[in-house]
Amino acid sequence: MSGAATPGQQVVIPEFKQIMGHPSPLWMLFMTEFWERFAFYGIRWALVLYIVTQFYGGSSVGEADANLTYGSYLALVYAGAVFGGYVADKVIGYQRSILIGAVFMAAGLFAITIPDPNIFKLGLATIIVGNGLFKPNISTMVGKLYSINDTRRDSGFTIFYMGINAGAFLSPILTPILAQNFFGTPEMPAYKVVFFASGIGMLISLVWFAIGRKTLQGIGAPEGAAQNPMRMVMVVIGGLCVIPVMYGLLKAGAGNLQIVLSILFVLLAIMLMIEGIRGGKVVRDKTIAMLIIFFFNILFWMFFEQAGSSFTFLADKIVNRNLGSFVFPTGWFQSVNSVAIIVCAPIIAWIWVVLGRRDANPSIPRKFGLGIIFNALAFGLLIYALSALVGANGKIPFWTLFAVYWIQSVGELCLSPIGLSMVTKLAPTRLVGLGMGGWFLSTGIGNNLSGIFASYVSGKEGMSVASALSGYTFGFWSLMAGGVILLLLAPVIQKLMHGVK
């Protein structure tokens, strides 16, 4: 099978062995991403709680700063993908970018085990640099396993997305057990054990890919001048130089970071549009469609990514977690989304395939619109719970937050894996890695805004029923308006996509 061609060159996809109807390297990439997500989500549930406990002595006044730090960290993790995509496209190739990124991430995860605020943020900065080299490029390589018109493409990305969520499910279950029962207590968890376990997971991901990349048969390997090993040395040195910059941005605060991210997004959009215009009307229109969807992606993640920030404090303080004699750990809520994805992903993938056979598969912008509306419905349930279901103990029923994660997960499946696939279809051929970086940058902007929003939800004195109700009401109406607008714009955007489905 042949894929998309760059000018003067036809990209030929090897005839891979097929496993369960998909190229065999998909499953190697699946497990590489599984362990990387194990590492990433291992620290996700603990980060804001650790900041409040370690640096604010457990005082609720630290919630706002913890939310802002979390949002800024997550934003930079995704924004770093812009540069990682470019490095893979133009400097050292995808495989080498993934390997170097994994080394940086592991180093950063081990660094944050040291309970010093400056070393903590320096460790986060190192994770950011590593993730930027790793995350966009492994997703891009999934797309390179399929020709541009292969009908299995969306389902392949959905399967890959299950690997992401399998690791994300296991980590918040295992790491709290280690932190609370083996090395600490439920009242005083040993959070640095969580970070250390995540570092081990990242090392496994590194070794797995280093061994398994031979199955790719050259897909993502460096070509031409990119084969020069000195380029790897240059990238490593460059990464080390970027770490202090990321540290400075973390210290600068979410408001200043938002300005930087917005400037980056404008510059990236200009670069993509210049390449799109060079490619002619069709490439230009596809690039415009992709950039419009990036904007709505920002809206989705601004509210979806409350899971690691305000939802954590909601679960800890306002949700009744007593299930008989068992108290549901706060960290375990981070696994609910992953369980929902694992359960629902094959169902959603099957629905898209069936609808595709009947020529009734919703267009990409309509799927995005549905994803945003499902996100809105989750906030609608929270509004109901916080206004009508608050008990005498000042808490809402356990099932409400549990259901919120499931509803959001359906929305995520309508949007996120489809977005990864969309970029590989719509981005200018020579800048697919940069296009994937743009996808993650838009996600990063949404994540930074999520931290700002979460700090508003918590208020100056910590989260209360009143502050949560006010914030989540705003979230509901913002998402619902955005989802409806996108559905109305869908025919126009689809026309710009020139037949891409």
Short mmCIF file of N, CA and C in Angstrom, two decimals, residues 243-372:
data_model
loop_
_atom_site.label_atom_id
_atom_site.label_comp_id
_atom_site.label_asym_id
_atom_site.label_seq_id
_atom_site.Cartn_x
_atom_site.Cartn_y
_atom_site.Cartn_z
N ILE A 243 15.26 23.14 29.33
CA ILE A 243 14.74 22.85 30.68
C ILE A 243 14.65 24.11 31.54
N PRO A 244 15.71 24.96 31.61
CA PRO A 244 15.59 26.19 32.40
C PRO A 244 14.49 27.12 31.89
N VAL A 245 14.26 27.11 30.57
CA VAL A 245 13.19 27.95 30.02
C VAL A 245 11.83 27.47 30.52
N MET A 246 11.62 26.15 30.49
CA MET A 246 10.36 25.59 30.99
C MET A 246 10.19 25.87 32.49
N TYR A 247 11.29 25.79 33.21
CA TYR A 247 11.27 26.10 34.64
C TYR A 247 10.83 27.55 34.85
N GLY A 248 11.40 28.45 34.05
CA GLY A 248 11.03 29.86 34.16
C GLY A 248 9.56 30.10 33.86
N LEU A 249 9.02 29.39 32.86
CA LEU A 249 7.62 29.55 32.52
C LEU A 249 6.71 29.01 33.63
N LEU A 250 7.12 27.93 34.27
CA LEU A 250 6.35 27.42 35.41
C LEU A 250 6.34 28.43 36.55
N LYS A 251 7.47 29.10 36.74
CA LYS A 251 7.57 30.09 37.82
C LYS A 251 6.82 31.37 37.47
N ALA A 252 6.65 31.64 36.17
CA ALA A 252 6.07 32.92 35.74
C ALA A 252 4.59 33.04 36.07
N GLY A 253 3.89 31.89 36.18
CA GLY A 253 2.47 31.93 36.50
C GLY A 253 1.61 31.65 35.27
N ALA A 254 0.38 31.19 35.52
CA ALA A 254 -0.51 30.76 34.45
C ALA A 254 -0.91 31.91 33.52
N GLY A 255 -1.09 33.11 34.07
CA GLY A 255 -1.50 34.24 33.24
C GLY A 255 -0.44 34.61 32.22
N ASN A 256 0.79 34.72 32.66
CA ASN A 256 1.89 35.02 31.73
C ASN A 256 2.11 33.88 30.75
N LEU A 257 1.95 32.65 31.23
CA LEU A 257 2.11 31.49 30.35
C LEU A 257 1.06 31.51 29.25
N GLN A 258 -0.15 31.95 29.57
CA GLN A 258 -1.22 31.98 28.57
C GLN A 258 -0.84 32.91 27.41
N ILE A 259 -0.19 34.02 27.73
CA ILE A 259 0.26 34.94 26.68
C ILE A 259 1.29 34.25 25.78
N VAL A 260 2.24 33.56 26.39
CA VAL A 260 3.28 32.87 25.62
C VAL A 260 2.67 31.79 24.73
N LEU A 261 1.76 31.00 25.30
CA LEU A 261 1.14 29.93 24.52
C LEU A 261 0.31 30.48 23.36
N SER A 262 -0.36 31.59 23.59
CA SER A 262 -1.17 32.19 22.53
C SER A 262 -0.29 32.68 21.39
N ILE A 263 0.85 33.27 21.73
CA ILE A 263 1.79 33.72 20.69
C ILE A 263 2.32 32.52 19.90
N LEU A 264 2.66 31.44 20.62
CA LEU A 264 3.13 30.22 19.96
C LEU A 264 2.08 29.68 18.99
N PHE A 265 0.83 29.69 19.44
CA PHE A 265 -0.24 29.15 18.59
C PHE A 265 -0.40 29.97 17.32
N VAL A 266 -0.32 31.29 17.44
CA VAL A 266 -0.43 32.16 16.27
C VAL A 266 0.73 31.88 15.30
N LEU A 267 1.95 31.77 15.84
CA LEU A 267 3.11 31.50 14.98
C LEU A 267 2.98 30.15 14.29
N LEU A 268 2.52 29.14 15.03
CA LEU A 268 2.35 27.81 14.44
C LEU A 268 1.29 27.84 13.33
N ALA A 269 0.20 28.56 13.59
CA ALA A 269 -0.86 28.66 12.58
C ALA A 269 -0.34 29.33 11.32
N ILE A 270 0.50 30.35 11.49
CA ILE A 270 1.08 31.03 10.33
C ILE A 270 1.97 30.08 9.54
N MET A 271 2.81 29.30 10.25
CA MET A 271 3.70 28.35 9.57
C MET A 271 2.90 27.31 8.78
N LEU A 272 1.85 26.80 9.40
CA LEU A 272 1.03 25.80 8.73
C LEU A 272 0.29 26.41 7.54
N MET A 273 -0.20 27.64 7.69
CA MET A 273 -0.92 28.28 6.60
C MET A 273 0.01 28.59 5.43
N ILE A 274 1.24 29.01 5.72
CA ILE A 274 2.18 29.27 4.64
C ILE A 274 2.42 28.00 3.83
N GLU A 275 2.63 26.88 4.54
CA GLU A 275 2.82 25.60 3.85
C GLU A 275 1.56 25.19 3.11
N GLY A 276 0.39 25.45 3.72
CA GLY A 276 -0.87 25.11 3.06
C GLY A 276 -1.08 25.90 1.79
N ILE A 277 -0.77 27.19 1.82
CA ILE A 277 -0.92 28.03 0.63
C ILE A 277 0.02 27.57 -0.48
N ARG A 278 1.23 27.18 -0.09
CA ARG A 278 2.18 26.67 -1.08
C ARG A 278 1.65 25.41 -1.76
N GLY A 279 0.89 24.64 -1.02
CA GLY A 279 0.40 23.37 -1.55
C GLY A 279 -0.82 23.50 -2.45
N GLY A 280 -1.39 24.70 -2.58
CA GLY A 280 -2.55 24.89 -3.43
C GLY A 280 -3.84 25.00 -2.65
N LYS A 281 -4.93 25.19 -3.36
CA LYS A 281 -6.23 25.47 -2.74
C LYS A 281 -6.68 24.36 -1.81
N VAL A 282 -6.55 23.11 -2.23
CA VAL A 282 -7.05 22.00 -1.43
C VAL A 282 -6.27 21.89 -0.12
N VAL A 283 -4.96 21.95 -0.20
CA VAL A 283 -4.13 21.87 1.01
C VAL A 283 -4.41 23.06 1.92
N ARG A 284 -4.57 24.24 1.32
CA ARG A 284 -4.88 25.44 2.10
C ARG A 284 -6.20 25.29 2.86
N ASP A 285 -7.23 24.83 2.16
CA ASP A 285 -8.55 24.68 2.79
C ASP A 285 -8.51 23.64 3.92
N LYS A 286 -7.80 22.54 3.70
CA LYS A 286 -7.68 21.52 4.74
C LYS A 286 -6.99 22.08 5.98
N THR A 287 -5.98 22.91 5.74
CA THR A 287 -5.27 23.51 6.88
C THR A 287 -6.19 24.45 7.65
N ILE A 288 -6.99 25.23 6.94
CA ILE A 288 -7.95 26.12 7.59
C ILE A 288 -8.93 25.32 8.44
N ALA A 289 -9.45 24.23 7.89
CA ALA A 289 -10.40 23.38 8.62
C ALA A 289 -9.76 22.84 9.89
N MET A 290 -8.51 22.40 9.78
CA MET A 290 -7.81 21.85 10.94
C MET A 290 -7.63 22.91 12.03
N LEU A 291 -7.29 24.13 11.64
CA LEU A 291 -7.08 25.20 12.61
C LEU A 291 -8.38 25.59 13.31
N ILE A 292 -9.49 25.56 12.58
CA ILE A 292 -10.79 25.86 13.20
C ILE A 292 -11.10 24.83 14.28
N ILE A 293 -10.86 23.57 13.96
CA ILE A 293 -11.14 22.51 14.93
C ILE A 293 -10.20 22.62 16.13
N PHE A 294 -8.97 23.07 15.89
CA PHE A 294 -8.05 23.30 17.02
C PHE A 294 -8.67 24.25 18.04
N PHE A 295 -9.35 25.29 17.57
CA PHE A 295 -9.96 26.26 18.47
C PHE A 295 -10.99 25.59 19.37
N PHE A 296 -11.83 24.75 18.81
CA PHE A 296 -12.84 24.06 19.61
C PHE A 296 -12.21 23.01 20.52
N ASN A 297 -11.06 22.50 20.11
CA ASN A 297 -10.33 21.57 20.98
C ASN A 297 -9.90 22.27 22.27
N ILE A 298 -9.49 23.53 22.15
CA ILE A 298 -9.13 24.32 23.34
C ILE A 298 -10.30 24.38 24.31
N LEU A 299 -11.48 24.67 23.80
CA LEU A 299 -12.67 24.75 24.64
C LEU A 299 -12.94 23.44 25.36
N PHE A 300 -12.84 22.33 24.64
CA PHE A 300 -13.12 21.03 25.24
C PHE A 300 -12.20 20.76 26.42
N TRP A 301 -10.88 20.94 26.23
CA TRP A 301 -9.92 20.56 27.26
C TRP A 301 -9.88 21.56 28.41
N MET A 302 -10.30 22.78 28.19
CA MET A 302 -10.35 23.75 29.29
C MET A 302 -11.24 23.23 30.41
N PHE A 303 -12.32 22.54 30.04
CA PHE A 303 -13.24 22.05 31.06
C PHE A 303 -13.07 20.56 31.35
N PHE A 304 -12.67 19.80 30.35
CA PHE A 304 -12.48 18.36 30.58
C PHE A 304 -11.37 18.12 31.60
N GLU A 305 -10.29 18.89 31.54
CA GLU A 305 -9.12 18.63 32.36
C GLU A 305 -9.26 19.17 33.77
N GLN A 306 -10.48 19.16 34.30
CA GLN A 306 -10.68 19.42 35.73
C GLN A 306 -10.35 18.15 36.53
N ALA A 307 -10.21 17.04 35.83
CA ALA A 307 -10.03 15.76 36.50
C ALA A 307 -8.81 15.76 37.43
N GLY A 308 -7.73 16.36 36.98
CA GLY A 308 -6.52 16.36 37.80
C GLY A 308 -6.42 17.54 38.73
N SER A 309 -7.38 18.46 38.66
CA SER A 309 -7.32 19.66 39.50
C SER A 309 -8.58 19.79 40.34
N SER A 310 -9.58 20.55 39.87
CA SER A 310 -10.73 20.84 40.73
C SER A 310 -11.54 19.59 41.07
N PHE A 311 -11.63 18.63 40.16
CA PHE A 311 -12.36 17.39 40.46
C PHE A 311 -11.67 16.60 41.58
N THR A 312 -10.34 16.72 41.66
CA THR A 312 -9.61 16.03 42.73
C THR A 312 -10.01 16.61 44.09
N PHE A 313 -10.06 17.94 44.18
CA PHE A 313 -10.47 18.57 45.43
C PHE A 313 -11.96 18.34 45.69
N LEU A 314 -12.77 18.29 44.62
CA LEU A 314 -14.19 17.98 44.77
C LEU A 314 -14.36 16.60 45.38
N ALA A 315 -13.62 15.62 44.84
CA ALA A 315 -13.70 14.25 45.35
C ALA A 315 -13.21 14.17 46.79
N ASP A 316 -12.17 14.93 47.10
CA ASP A 316 -11.56 14.86 48.43
C ASP A 316 -12.43 15.52 49.50
N LYS A 317 -13.18 16.57 49.12
CA LYS A 317 -13.87 17.38 50.13
C LYS A 317 -15.39 17.34 50.06
N ILE A 318 -15.97 17.17 48.86
CA ILE A 318 -17.41 17.36 48.70
C ILE A 318 -18.14 16.11 48.26
N VAL A 319 -17.44 15.09 47.79
CA VAL A 319 -18.09 13.84 47.38
C VAL A 319 -18.06 12.86 48.55
N ASN A 320 -19.19 12.22 48.80
CA ASN A 320 -19.29 11.20 49.85
C ASN A 320 -18.68 9.91 49.32
N ARG A 321 -17.46 9.60 49.76
CA ARG A 321 -16.74 8.43 49.25
C ARG A 321 -16.90 7.19 50.14
N ASN A 322 -17.76 7.28 51.11
CA ASN A 322 -18.00 6.14 52.00
C ASN A 322 -18.95 5.15 51.33
N LEU A 323 -18.44 4.00 50.98
CA LEU A 323 -19.24 2.94 50.37
C LEU A 323 -19.33 1.80 51.37
N GLY A 324 -20.26 1.95 52.31
CA GLY A 324 -20.35 0.98 53.39
C GLY A 324 -19.15 1.15 54.30
N SER A 325 -18.40 0.06 54.50
CA SER A 325 -17.21 0.11 55.35
C SER A 325 -15.96 0.50 54.56
N PHE A 326 -16.12 0.70 53.26
CA PHE A 326 -14.98 1.00 52.40
C PHE A 326 -15.02 2.47 51.98
N VAL A 327 -13.88 3.14 52.11
CA VAL A 327 -13.76 4.53 51.66
C VAL A 327 -13.03 4.53 50.31
N PHE A 328 -13.72 4.96 49.28
CA PHE A 328 -13.17 4.98 47.93
C PHE A 328 -12.03 5.99 47.87
N PRO A 329 -10.80 5.57 47.57
CA PRO A 329 -9.67 6.52 47.55
C PRO A 329 -9.86 7.62 46.51
N THR A 330 -9.46 8.82 46.86
CA THR A 330 -9.57 9.95 45.94
C THR A 330 -8.84 9.68 44.62
N GLY A 331 -7.66 9.09 44.72
CA GLY A 331 -6.86 8.84 43.52
C GLY A 331 -7.52 7.89 42.54
N TRP A 332 -8.39 7.00 43.04
CA TRP A 332 -9.01 6.02 42.16
C TRP A 332 -9.98 6.65 41.16
N PHE A 333 -10.46 7.85 41.46
CA PHE A 333 -11.33 8.51 40.49
C PHE A 333 -10.60 8.75 39.18
N GLN A 334 -9.27 8.87 39.23
CA GLN A 334 -8.50 9.08 38.00
C GLN A 334 -8.57 7.86 37.08
N SER A 335 -8.92 6.70 37.64
CA SER A 335 -9.02 5.49 36.82
C SER A 335 -10.39 5.31 36.20
N VAL A 336 -11.38 6.05 36.70
CA VAL A 336 -12.75 5.87 36.19
C VAL A 336 -12.81 6.23 34.71
N ASN A 337 -12.19 7.34 34.35
CA ASN A 337 -12.15 7.75 32.95
C ASN A 337 -11.52 6.67 32.08
N SER A 338 -10.45 6.08 32.57
CA SER A 338 -9.75 5.05 31.79
C SER A 338 -10.59 3.80 31.62
N VAL A 339 -11.29 3.38 32.68
CA VAL A 339 -12.19 2.23 32.58
C VAL A 339 -13.27 2.51 31.54
N ALA A 340 -13.82 3.71 31.60
CA ALA A 340 -14.87 4.08 30.65
C ALA A 340 -14.35 4.05 29.22
N ILE A 341 -13.12 4.53 29.02
CA ILE A 341 -12.54 4.52 27.68
C ILE A 341 -12.32 3.09 27.20
N ILE A 342 -11.77 2.25 28.07
CA ILE A 342 -11.49 0.87 27.70
C ILE A 342 -12.78 0.14 27.33
N VAL A 343 -13.84 0.38 28.10
CA VAL A 343 -15.12 -0.27 27.85
C VAL A 343 -15.79 0.29 26.61
N CYS A 344 -15.77 1.62 26.48
CA CYS A 344 -16.54 2.26 25.42
C CYS A 344 -15.80 2.38 24.10
N ALA A 345 -14.45 2.38 24.13
CA ALA A 345 -13.69 2.60 22.89
C ALA A 345 -14.04 1.59 21.80
N PRO A 346 -14.04 0.28 22.09
CA PRO A 346 -14.38 -0.65 21.01
C PRO A 346 -15.82 -0.48 20.52
N ILE A 347 -16.71 -0.08 21.43
CA ILE A 347 -18.11 0.14 21.04
C ILE A 347 -18.21 1.34 20.10
N ILE A 348 -17.55 2.44 20.48
CA ILE A 348 -17.57 3.64 19.64
C ILE A 348 -16.89 3.36 18.30
N ALA A 349 -15.74 2.65 18.34
CA ALA A 349 -15.04 2.31 17.09
C ALA A 349 -15.94 1.47 16.18
N TRP A 350 -16.65 0.52 16.79
CA TRP A 350 -17.56 -0.33 16.02
C TRP A 350 -18.69 0.50 15.41
N ILE A 351 -19.21 1.46 16.18
CA ILE A 351 -20.28 2.32 15.68
C ILE A 351 -19.81 3.11 14.47
N TRP A 352 -18.58 3.68 14.55
CA TRP A 352 -18.07 4.44 13.40
C TRP A 352 -17.94 3.54 12.16
N VAL A 353 -17.44 2.30 12.36
CA VAL A 353 -17.27 1.38 11.23
C VAL A 353 -18.62 1.03 10.61
N VAL A 354 -19.61 0.71 11.45
CA VAL A 354 -20.94 0.34 10.95
C VAL A 354 -21.57 1.51 10.21
N LEU A 355 -21.49 2.69 10.80
CA LEU A 355 -22.06 3.87 10.14
C LEU A 355 -21.33 4.17 8.84
N GLY A 356 -19.99 3.91 8.82
CA GLY A 356 -19.23 4.13 7.61
C GLY A 356 -19.68 3.22 6.48
N ARG A 357 -19.99 1.97 6.80
CA ARG A 357 -20.46 1.03 5.78
C ARG A 357 -21.79 1.47 5.19
N ARG A 358 -22.56 2.20 5.98
CA ARG A 358 -23.87 2.69 5.52
C ARG A 358 -23.81 4.12 5.02
N ASP A 359 -22.59 4.63 4.86
CA ASP A 359 -22.37 5.99 4.41
C ASP A 359 -23.09 7.00 5.31
N ALA A 360 -23.11 6.70 6.63
CA ALA A 360 -23.79 7.57 7.58
C ALA A 360 -22.87 7.99 8.72
N ASN A 361 -21.56 7.77 8.55
CA ASN A 361 -20.61 8.11 9.59
C ASN A 361 -20.57 9.63 9.75
N PRO A 362 -20.76 10.17 10.98
CA PRO A 362 -20.72 11.62 11.16
C PRO A 362 -19.38 12.19 10.72
N SER A 363 -19.39 13.39 10.19
CA SER A 363 -18.15 14.05 9.79
C SER A 363 -17.31 14.36 11.02
N ILE A 364 -16.04 14.65 10.79
CA ILE A 364 -15.13 14.97 11.90
C ILE A 364 -15.65 16.15 12.73
N PRO A 365 -16.07 17.27 12.13
CA PRO A 365 -16.57 18.37 12.96
C PRO A 365 -17.83 18.01 13.74
N ARG A 366 -18.69 17.16 13.19
CA ARG A 366 -19.88 16.74 13.94
C ARG A 366 -19.50 15.86 15.12
N LYS A 367 -18.51 14.99 14.94
CA LYS A 367 -18.03 14.18 16.06
C LYS A 367 -17.47 15.08 17.15
N PHE A 368 -16.74 16.11 16.75
CA PHE A 368 -16.21 17.06 17.72
C PHE A 368 -17.34 17.78 18.46
N GLY A 369 -18.35 18.20 17.71
CA GLY A 369 -19.49 18.87 18.34
C GLY A 369 -20.18 17.98 19.35
N LEU A 370 -20.34 16.70 19.02
CA LEU A 370 -20.95 15.75 19.96
C LEU A 370 -20.07 15.60 21.20
N GLY A 371 -18.75 15.56 21.01
CA GLY A 371 -17.84 15.44 22.14
C GLY A 371 -17.98 16.60 23.11
N ILE A 372 -18.07 17.81 22.58
CA ILE A 372 -18.21 19.00 23.42
C ILE A 372 -19.54 18.99 24.16
#
